């Protein structure tokens, strides 16, 4: 199944995709992460399939916009240099443990929002990634059981202020945490649906970073140094992972952004996530930031 956070009327709600341009409202007033914490989606994503015909059905034309998939997660983990080829880029030393960092929820945007370049930007990049959405609380879990705690996967565009990062790699948190620097969505794809096209092997999924329709970098999950189940188990040894938390698993490579660009994460057979890129002084940027920071 696929779930999406959308605005219908005045409410941000969780819907399930049930047909061409048809959506069932499964949890009104809650985004996907809030719905996971409430227990509604935890049952849906763990194999229970209720009769969605009892839900209100809305058409795409009734949806005001696609909102960020998660609204108020406890944690947003990012992983740096996780693909072997990317870790071997000039000037990079491959990590011997996951090179993880945290992002604030002020960075979150959805498919209908824009990536806003920081004022005076001299080098922002976008990085396509596969995201893991946690479905139930995981603490000190073994790698063998890690997938039981994942509600599903999503597409991610993770932005970096490269000019800051290049000055000193210890500035990673600052370089990663400008508003709009994490686009997630549009769908939470349950693990069974995500794995079906790949005969149950998550490693066969290919992640593509694209810019203006052109391929910039691509790689298979199988070429990660620290695969998804390892990342869940590893981070659960440090702190609990809660329903709605997201682990963005790393990128095959980045694309440099300019105003007017369209950044894209594409995962063949799973979906596409696109965001327009605008400058900080664009009128749309002021309106979007006003809503984001309210």
mmCIF file of C-alpha atoms in Angstrom:
data_model
loop_
_atom_site.group_PDB
_atom_site.id
_atom_site.type_symbol
_atom_site.label_atom_id
_atom_site.label_comp_id
_atom_site.label_asym_id
_atom_site.label_seq_id
_atom_site.Cartn_x
_atom_site.Cartn_y
_atom_site.Cartn_z
ATOM 1 C CA UNK A 1 0.000 0.000 0.000
ATOM 2 C CA UNK A 2 0.934 3.627 -0.441
ATOM 3 C CA UNK A 3 0.108 6.437 1.955
ATOM 4 C CA UNK A 4 0.467 10.172 1.520
ATOM 5 C CA UNK A 5 0.168 13.302 3.656
ATOM 6 C CA UNK A 6 -2.096 15.796 1.879
ATOM 7 C CA UNK A 7 -4.101 18.908 2.579
ATOM 8 C CA UNK A 8 -7.821 18.379 1.965
ATOM 9 C CA UNK A 9 -9.865 21.458 2.750
ATOM 10 C CA UNK A 10 -8.297 22.896 5.891
ATOM 11 C CA UNK A 11 -6.947 19.584 7.205
ATOM 12 C CA UNK A 12 -3.629 17.859 6.670
ATOM 13 C CA UNK A 13 -4.580 14.203 6.590
ATOM 14 C CA UNK A 14 -3.235 10.768 5.735
ATOM 15 C CA UNK A 15 -4.691 9.138 2.640
ATOM 16 C CA UNK A 16 -4.203 5.778 0.955
ATOM 17 C CA UNK A 17 -3.899 5.504 -2.810
ATOM 18 C CA UNK A 18 -6.712 3.262 -4.017
ATOM 19 C CA UNK A 19 -6.893 3.936 -7.754
ATOM 20 C CA UNK A 20 -6.123 6.356 -10.542
ATOM 21 C CA UNK A 21 -6.372 9.749 -8.864
ATOM 22 C CA UNK A 22 -8.487 8.258 -6.039
ATOM 23 C CA UNK A 23 -7.552 8.430 -2.369
ATOM 24 C CA UNK A 24 -9.141 7.041 0.805
ATOM 25 C CA UNK A 25 -8.885 9.288 3.865
ATOM 26 C CA UNK A 26 -7.633 6.883 6.539
ATOM 27 C CA UNK A 27 -6.732 9.416 9.249
ATOM 28 C CA UNK A 28 -8.170 12.922 9.050
ATOM 29 C CA UNK A 29 -6.190 15.693 10.684
ATOM 30 C CA UNK A 30 -2.949 13.710 11.020
ATOM 31 C CA UNK A 31 0.137 13.465 8.819
ATOM 32 C CA UNK A 32 1.699 10.045 8.217
ATOM 33 C CA UNK A 33 4.096 10.204 11.190
ATOM 34 C CA UNK A 34 1.313 11.267 13.548
ATOM 35 C CA UNK A 35 -0.896 8.514 12.173
ATOM 36 C CA UNK A 36 1.854 5.965 12.820
ATOM 37 C CA UNK A 37 2.200 7.137 16.415
ATOM 38 C CA UNK A 38 -1.560 7.022 16.961
ATOM 39 C CA UNK A 39 -1.593 3.350 15.953
ATOM 40 C CA UNK A 40 -3.783 3.705 12.847
ATOM 41 C CA UNK A 41 -1.023 3.185 10.292
ATOM 42 C CA UNK A 42 0.976 0.819 12.458
ATOM 43 C CA UNK A 43 -1.787 -1.733 11.978
ATOM 44 C CA UNK A 44 -2.103 -0.961 8.277
ATOM 45 C CA UNK A 45 1.609 -1.275 7.572
ATOM 46 C CA UNK A 46 2.111 -4.458 9.611
ATOM 47 C CA UNK A 47 -0.120 -6.535 7.359
ATOM 48 C CA UNK A 48 -3.644 -5.753 8.512
ATOM 49 C CA UNK A 49 -5.733 -4.600 5.555
ATOM 50 C CA UNK A 50 -9.048 -3.037 6.537
ATOM 51 C CA UNK A 51 -11.889 -2.342 4.148
ATOM 52 C CA UNK A 52 -10.884 1.069 2.836
ATOM 53 C CA UNK A 53 -14.267 1.410 1.132
ATOM 54 C CA UNK A 54 -15.566 2.551 4.516
ATOM 55 C CA UNK A 55 -13.293 5.614 4.297
ATOM 56 C CA UNK A 56 -14.167 8.890 2.644
ATOM 57 C CA UNK A 57 -12.896 8.890 -0.930
ATOM 58 C CA UNK A 58 -11.454 12.051 -2.477
ATOM 59 C CA UNK A 59 -10.192 12.766 -5.979
ATOM 60 C CA UNK A 60 -6.910 14.395 -6.810
ATOM 61 C CA UNK A 61 -8.662 17.624 -7.751
ATOM 62 C CA UNK A 62 -9.948 17.913 -4.154
ATOM 63 C CA UNK A 63 -6.427 17.820 -2.720
ATOM 64 C CA UNK A 64 -5.065 21.316 -2.108
ATOM 65 C CA UNK A 65 -1.458 20.151 -2.050
ATOM 66 C CA UNK A 66 0.824 17.246 -1.175
ATOM 67 C CA UNK A 67 2.309 18.010 2.229
ATOM 68 C CA UNK A 68 5.586 16.729 3.699
ATOM 69 C CA UNK A 69 5.144 13.026 4.406
ATOM 70 C CA UNK A 70 6.038 13.544 8.074
ATOM 71 C CA UNK A 71 5.188 16.660 10.060
ATOM 72 C CA UNK A 72 6.648 16.346 13.568
ATOM 73 C CA UNK A 73 8.967 13.331 13.758
ATOM 74 C CA UNK A 74 11.060 12.704 16.836
ATOM 75 C CA UNK A 75 14.215 12.269 14.747
ATOM 76 C CA UNK A 76 15.421 12.692 11.172
ATOM 77 C CA UNK A 77 18.653 10.773 10.622
ATOM 78 C CA UNK A 78 20.900 11.337 7.631
ATOM 79 C CA UNK A 79 23.784 9.092 6.576
ATOM 80 C CA UNK A 80 26.857 10.434 4.811
ATOM 81 C CA UNK A 81 29.147 8.652 2.331
ATOM 82 C CA UNK A 82 27.265 5.349 2.477
ATOM 83 C CA UNK A 83 27.810 4.172 -1.111
ATOM 84 C CA UNK A 84 31.268 2.763 -1.757
ATOM 85 C CA UNK A 85 31.759 4.792 -4.957
ATOM 86 C CA UNK A 86 30.592 8.054 -3.346
ATOM 87 C CA UNK A 87 32.813 7.477 -0.303
ATOM 88 C CA UNK A 88 35.728 7.210 -2.722
ATOM 89 C CA UNK A 89 35.163 10.672 -4.212
ATOM 90 C CA UNK A 90 38.300 12.878 -4.195
ATOM 91 C CA UNK A 91 39.021 14.267 -0.745
ATOM 92 C CA UNK A 92 36.744 11.793 1.052
ATOM 93 C CA UNK A 93 37.826 9.116 3.503
ATOM 94 C CA UNK A 94 35.456 6.117 3.622
ATOM 95 C CA UNK A 95 33.886 5.847 7.096
ATOM 96 C CA UNK A 96 34.357 2.676 9.122
ATOM 97 C CA UNK A 97 31.014 3.241 10.886
ATOM 98 C CA UNK A 98 27.848 5.020 9.659
ATOM 99 C CA UNK A 99 28.573 8.740 9.299
ATOM 100 C CA UNK A 100 25.235 9.870 10.677
ATOM 101 C CA UNK A 101 23.812 13.289 11.529
ATOM 102 C CA UNK A 102 20.473 14.740 12.620
ATOM 103 C CA UNK A 103 18.263 17.279 10.863
ATOM 104 C CA UNK A 104 15.587 19.503 12.367
ATOM 105 C CA UNK A 105 11.950 19.311 11.328
ATOM 106 C CA UNK A 106 12.156 22.917 10.052
ATOM 107 C CA UNK A 107 14.020 21.425 7.063
ATOM 108 C CA UNK A 108 10.978 19.389 5.942
ATOM 109 C CA UNK A 109 9.150 20.043 2.690
ATOM 110 C CA UNK A 110 6.930 17.986 0.403
ATOM 111 C CA UNK A 111 6.580 17.372 -3.301
ATOM 112 C CA UNK A 112 4.616 20.586 -3.887
ATOM 113 C CA UNK A 113 7.137 22.819 -2.111
ATOM 114 C CA UNK A 114 10.310 24.508 -3.336
ATOM 115 C CA UNK A 115 13.903 24.107 -2.237
ATOM 116 C CA UNK A 116 14.988 27.588 -1.143
ATOM 117 C CA UNK A 117 18.663 28.388 -1.598
ATOM 118 C CA UNK A 118 20.136 30.227 1.413
ATOM 119 C CA UNK A 119 20.759 33.968 1.184
ATOM 120 C CA UNK A 120 24.118 34.518 -0.481
ATOM 121 C CA UNK A 121 24.292 30.865 -1.495
ATOM 122 C CA UNK A 122 27.532 29.817 -3.127
ATOM 123 C CA UNK A 123 27.033 26.085 -3.475
ATOM 124 C CA UNK A 124 23.980 24.074 -2.452
ATOM 125 C CA UNK A 125 23.565 20.508 -3.670
ATOM 126 C CA UNK A 126 20.647 18.061 -3.752
ATOM 127 C CA UNK A 127 21.135 14.374 -3.057
ATOM 128 C CA UNK A 128 18.603 11.644 -3.866
ATOM 129 C CA UNK A 129 18.209 8.957 -1.229
ATOM 130 C CA UNK A 130 16.021 6.083 -0.082
ATOM 131 C CA UNK A 131 14.303 6.841 3.217
ATOM 132 C CA UNK A 132 13.212 4.342 5.871
ATOM 133 C CA UNK A 133 10.129 5.267 7.901
ATOM 134 C CA UNK A 134 10.027 3.651 11.336
ATOM 135 C CA UNK A 135 6.720 1.969 12.180
ATOM 136 C CA UNK A 136 7.173 0.885 15.800
ATOM 137 C CA UNK A 137 9.551 1.738 18.631
ATOM 138 C CA UNK A 138 12.959 0.117 18.134
ATOM 139 C CA UNK A 139 15.602 0.073 20.856
ATOM 140 C CA UNK A 140 18.623 -2.231 20.942
ATOM 141 C CA UNK A 141 17.226 -4.399 18.158
ATOM 142 C CA UNK A 142 19.227 -7.020 16.298
ATOM 143 C CA UNK A 143 19.934 -6.645 12.607
ATOM 144 C CA UNK A 144 18.031 -9.869 11.906
ATOM 145 C CA UNK A 145 14.817 -8.316 13.202
ATOM 146 C CA UNK A 146 15.337 -4.749 11.957
ATOM 147 C CA UNK A 147 12.836 -4.922 9.090
ATOM 148 C CA UNK A 148 9.996 -5.623 11.564
ATOM 149 C CA UNK A 149 10.347 -2.039 12.766
ATOM 150 C CA UNK A 150 10.167 -0.377 9.323
ATOM 151 C CA UNK A 151 6.702 0.752 8.209
ATOM 152 C CA UNK A 152 7.896 1.413 4.679
ATOM 153 C CA UNK A 153 10.220 3.385 2.443
ATOM 154 C CA UNK A 154 10.027 6.807 0.822
ATOM 155 C CA UNK A 155 11.936 8.995 -1.609
ATOM 156 C CA UNK A 156 14.179 11.746 -0.255
ATOM 157 C CA UNK A 157 16.023 14.805 -1.507
ATOM 158 C CA UNK A 158 18.609 15.838 1.076
ATOM 159 C CA UNK A 159 20.228 19.261 0.565
ATOM 160 C CA UNK A 160 23.687 20.384 1.645
ATOM 161 C CA UNK A 161 25.324 23.817 1.822
ATOM 162 C CA UNK A 162 28.541 22.524 0.285
ATOM 163 C CA UNK A 163 30.435 25.804 0.680
ATOM 164 C CA UNK A 164 30.086 25.483 4.448
ATOM 165 C CA UNK A 165 30.913 21.791 4.532
ATOM 166 C CA UNK A 166 34.057 22.215 2.442
ATOM 167 C CA UNK A 167 35.429 24.707 4.966
ATOM 168 C CA UNK A 168 35.368 22.032 7.642
ATOM 169 C CA UNK A 169 33.603 18.643 7.728
ATOM 170 C CA UNK A 170 32.742 19.302 11.376
ATOM 171 C CA UNK A 171 30.318 21.944 10.128
ATOM 172 C CA UNK A 172 28.041 19.169 8.801
ATOM 173 C CA UNK A 173 25.076 19.925 11.082
ATOM 174 C CA UNK A 174 25.016 23.567 10.019
ATOM 175 C CA UNK A 175 25.451 22.678 6.333
ATOM 176 C CA UNK A 176 22.485 20.294 6.477
ATOM 177 C CA UNK A 177 19.955 22.318 8.447
ATOM 178 C CA UNK A 178 18.748 25.282 6.421
ATOM 179 C CA UNK A 179 14.957 25.464 5.981
ATOM 180 C CA UNK A 180 13.684 23.314 3.052
ATOM 181 C CA UNK A 181 16.821 21.147 3.094
ATOM 182 C CA UNK A 182 14.909 17.843 3.381
ATOM 183 C CA UNK A 183 12.166 16.858 0.945
ATOM 184 C CA UNK A 184 10.350 13.601 1.763
ATOM 185 C CA UNK A 185 7.598 11.877 -0.195
ATOM 186 C CA UNK A 186 5.311 11.878 -1.880
ATOM 187 C CA UNK A 187 4.431 8.353 -0.625
ATOM 188 C CA UNK A 188 5.130 6.009 2.229
ATOM 189 C CA UNK A 189 5.415 2.698 0.365
ATOM 190 C CA UNK A 190 4.898 -0.307 2.617
ATOM 191 C CA UNK A 191 7.747 -2.804 2.586
ATOM 192 C CA UNK A 192 5.721 -5.534 0.886
ATOM 193 C CA UNK A 193 4.886 -3.247 -2.031
ATOM 194 C CA UNK A 194 8.415 -1.818 -2.211
ATOM 195 C CA UNK A 195 9.988 -5.271 -2.302
ATOM 196 C CA UNK A 196 7.545 -6.881 -4.735
ATOM 197 C CA UNK A 197 9.153 -5.574 -7.970
ATOM 198 C CA UNK A 198 12.571 -6.768 -6.764
ATOM 199 C CA UNK A 199 11.725 -10.320 -5.667
ATOM 200 C CA UNK A 200 12.066 -9.361 -2.028
ATOM 201 C CA UNK A 201 15.615 -7.996 -2.395
ATOM 202 C CA UNK A 202 15.885 -4.390 -1.243
ATOM 203 C CA UNK A 203 19.467 -4.334 -2.532
ATOM 204 C CA UNK A 204 18.244 -4.303 -6.150
ATOM 205 C CA UNK A 205 16.616 -0.894 -5.739
ATOM 206 C CA UNK A 206 18.415 1.816 -7.744
ATOM 207 C CA UNK A 207 18.497 5.401 -6.466
ATOM 208 C CA UNK A 208 18.978 8.179 -9.029
ATOM 209 C CA UNK A 209 19.894 11.816 -8.422
ATOM 210 C CA UNK A 210 18.560 13.840 -11.364
ATOM 211 C CA UNK A 211 18.701 17.514 -12.253
ATOM 212 C CA UNK A 212 16.421 19.056 -14.862
ATOM 213 C CA UNK A 213 15.554 15.596 -16.119
ATOM 214 C CA UNK A 214 19.149 14.501 -16.624
ATOM 215 C CA UNK A 215 20.827 11.747 -14.634
ATOM 216 C CA UNK A 216 23.586 13.011 -12.339
ATOM 217 C CA UNK A 217 24.414 9.919 -10.243
ATOM 218 C CA UNK A 218 22.874 6.504 -9.630
ATOM 219 C CA UNK A 219 23.649 3.386 -7.620
ATOM 220 C CA UNK A 220 22.111 0.238 -6.149
ATOM 221 C CA UNK A 221 21.259 -0.213 -2.488
ATOM 222 C CA UNK A 222 23.396 -3.384 -2.686
ATOM 223 C CA UNK A 223 26.454 -1.137 -3.044
ATOM 224 C CA UNK A 224 25.945 0.553 0.327
ATOM 225 C CA UNK A 225 28.604 -0.011 2.947
ATOM 226 C CA UNK A 226 25.904 -0.025 5.628
ATOM 227 C CA UNK A 227 22.590 -1.405 4.294
ATOM 228 C CA UNK A 228 19.141 -0.441 5.615
ATOM 229 C CA UNK A 229 18.758 -3.238 8.184
ATOM 230 C CA UNK A 230 22.218 -2.460 9.583
ATOM 231 C CA UNK A 231 21.369 1.256 9.883
ATOM 232 C CA UNK A 232 18.205 0.556 11.862
ATOM 233 C CA UNK A 233 19.946 -1.870 14.221
ATOM 234 C CA UNK A 234 23.039 0.361 14.614
ATOM 235 C CA UNK A 235 21.160 3.527 15.501
ATOM 236 C CA UNK A 236 18.761 1.686 17.798
ATOM 237 C CA UNK A 237 21.774 0.824 19.974
ATOM 238 C CA UNK A 238 22.321 4.549 20.560
ATOM 239 C CA UNK A 239 18.783 5.829 21.108
ATOM 240 C CA UNK A 240 15.229 4.575 20.554
ATOM 241 C CA UNK A 241 13.709 5.004 17.132
ATOM 242 C CA UNK A 242 10.053 6.012 17.310
ATOM 243 C CA UNK A 243 7.139 5.637 14.873
ATOM 244 C CA UNK A 244 7.431 8.322 12.218
ATOM 245 C CA UNK A 245 11.199 8.729 12.541
ATOM 246 C CA UNK A 246 13.038 8.688 9.221
ATOM 247 C CA UNK A 247 16.487 7.362 8.350
ATOM 248 C CA UNK A 248 17.710 8.724 5.017
ATOM 249 C CA UNK A 249 20.176 6.076 3.933
ATOM 250 C CA UNK A 250 22.715 8.051 1.905
ATOM 251 C CA UNK A 251 23.129 9.213 -1.668
ATOM 252 C CA UNK A 252 24.890 7.861 -4.754
ATOM 253 C CA UNK A 253 25.951 11.438 -5.471
ATOM 254 C CA UNK A 254 24.890 15.081 -5.520
ATOM 255 C CA UNK A 255 23.837 17.675 -8.077
ATOM 256 C CA UNK A 256 24.705 21.379 -7.754
ATOM 257 C CA UNK A 257 21.652 23.663 -7.677
ATOM 258 C CA UNK A 258 20.814 27.018 -9.226
ATOM 259 C CA UNK A 259 17.550 29.005 -9.136
ATOM 260 C CA UNK A 260 15.208 27.677 -11.809
ATOM 261 C CA UNK A 261 16.461 24.087 -11.550
ATOM 262 C CA UNK A 262 14.281 21.081 -10.774
ATOM 263 C CA UNK A 263 15.923 18.542 -8.467
ATOM 264 C CA UNK A 264 14.674 14.971 -8.557
ATOM 265 C CA UNK A 265 14.971 11.705 -6.707
ATOM 266 C CA UNK A 266 13.916 8.851 -8.953
ATOM 267 C CA UNK A 267 13.721 5.223 -7.917
ATOM 268 C CA UNK A 268 12.597 3.152 -10.907
ATOM 269 C CA UNK A 269 9.462 1.088 -10.191
ATOM 270 C CA UNK A 270 8.850 2.974 -6.932
ATOM 271 C CA UNK A 271 8.379 6.608 -7.879
ATOM 272 C CA UNK A 272 9.672 10.126 -8.364
ATOM 273 C CA UNK A 273 10.084 13.148 -6.107
ATOM 274 C CA UNK A 274 10.672 16.530 -7.728
ATOM 275 C CA UNK A 275 11.211 19.965 -6.224
ATOM 276 C CA UNK A 276 11.697 23.305 -7.932
ATOM 277 C CA UNK A 277 14.697 25.373 -6.788
ATOM 278 C CA UNK A 278 14.292 29.079 -6.024
ATOM 279 C CA UNK A 279 16.387 31.908 -4.606
ATOM 280 C CA UNK A 280 15.892 33.303 -1.111
ATOM 281 C CA UNK A 281 14.567 36.622 -2.472
ATOM 282 C CA UNK A 282 11.876 34.968 -4.611
ATOM 283 C CA UNK A 283 8.362 36.037 -3.435
ATOM 284 C CA UNK A 284 7.374 32.360 -3.294
ATOM 285 C CA UNK A 285 10.258 31.777 -0.885
ATOM 286 C CA UNK A 286 8.996 34.415 1.521
ATOM 287 C CA UNK A 287 5.502 32.939 1.551
ATOM 288 C CA UNK A 288 6.752 29.371 1.943
ATOM 289 C CA UNK A 289 9.161 30.269 4.745
ATOM 290 C CA UNK A 290 6.383 32.133 6.520
ATOM 291 C CA UNK A 291 4.287 28.973 6.573
ATOM 292 C CA UNK A 292 7.201 26.688 7.405
ATOM 293 C CA UNK A 293 8.419 28.745 10.358
ATOM 294 C CA UNK A 294 5.003 29.676 11.747
#
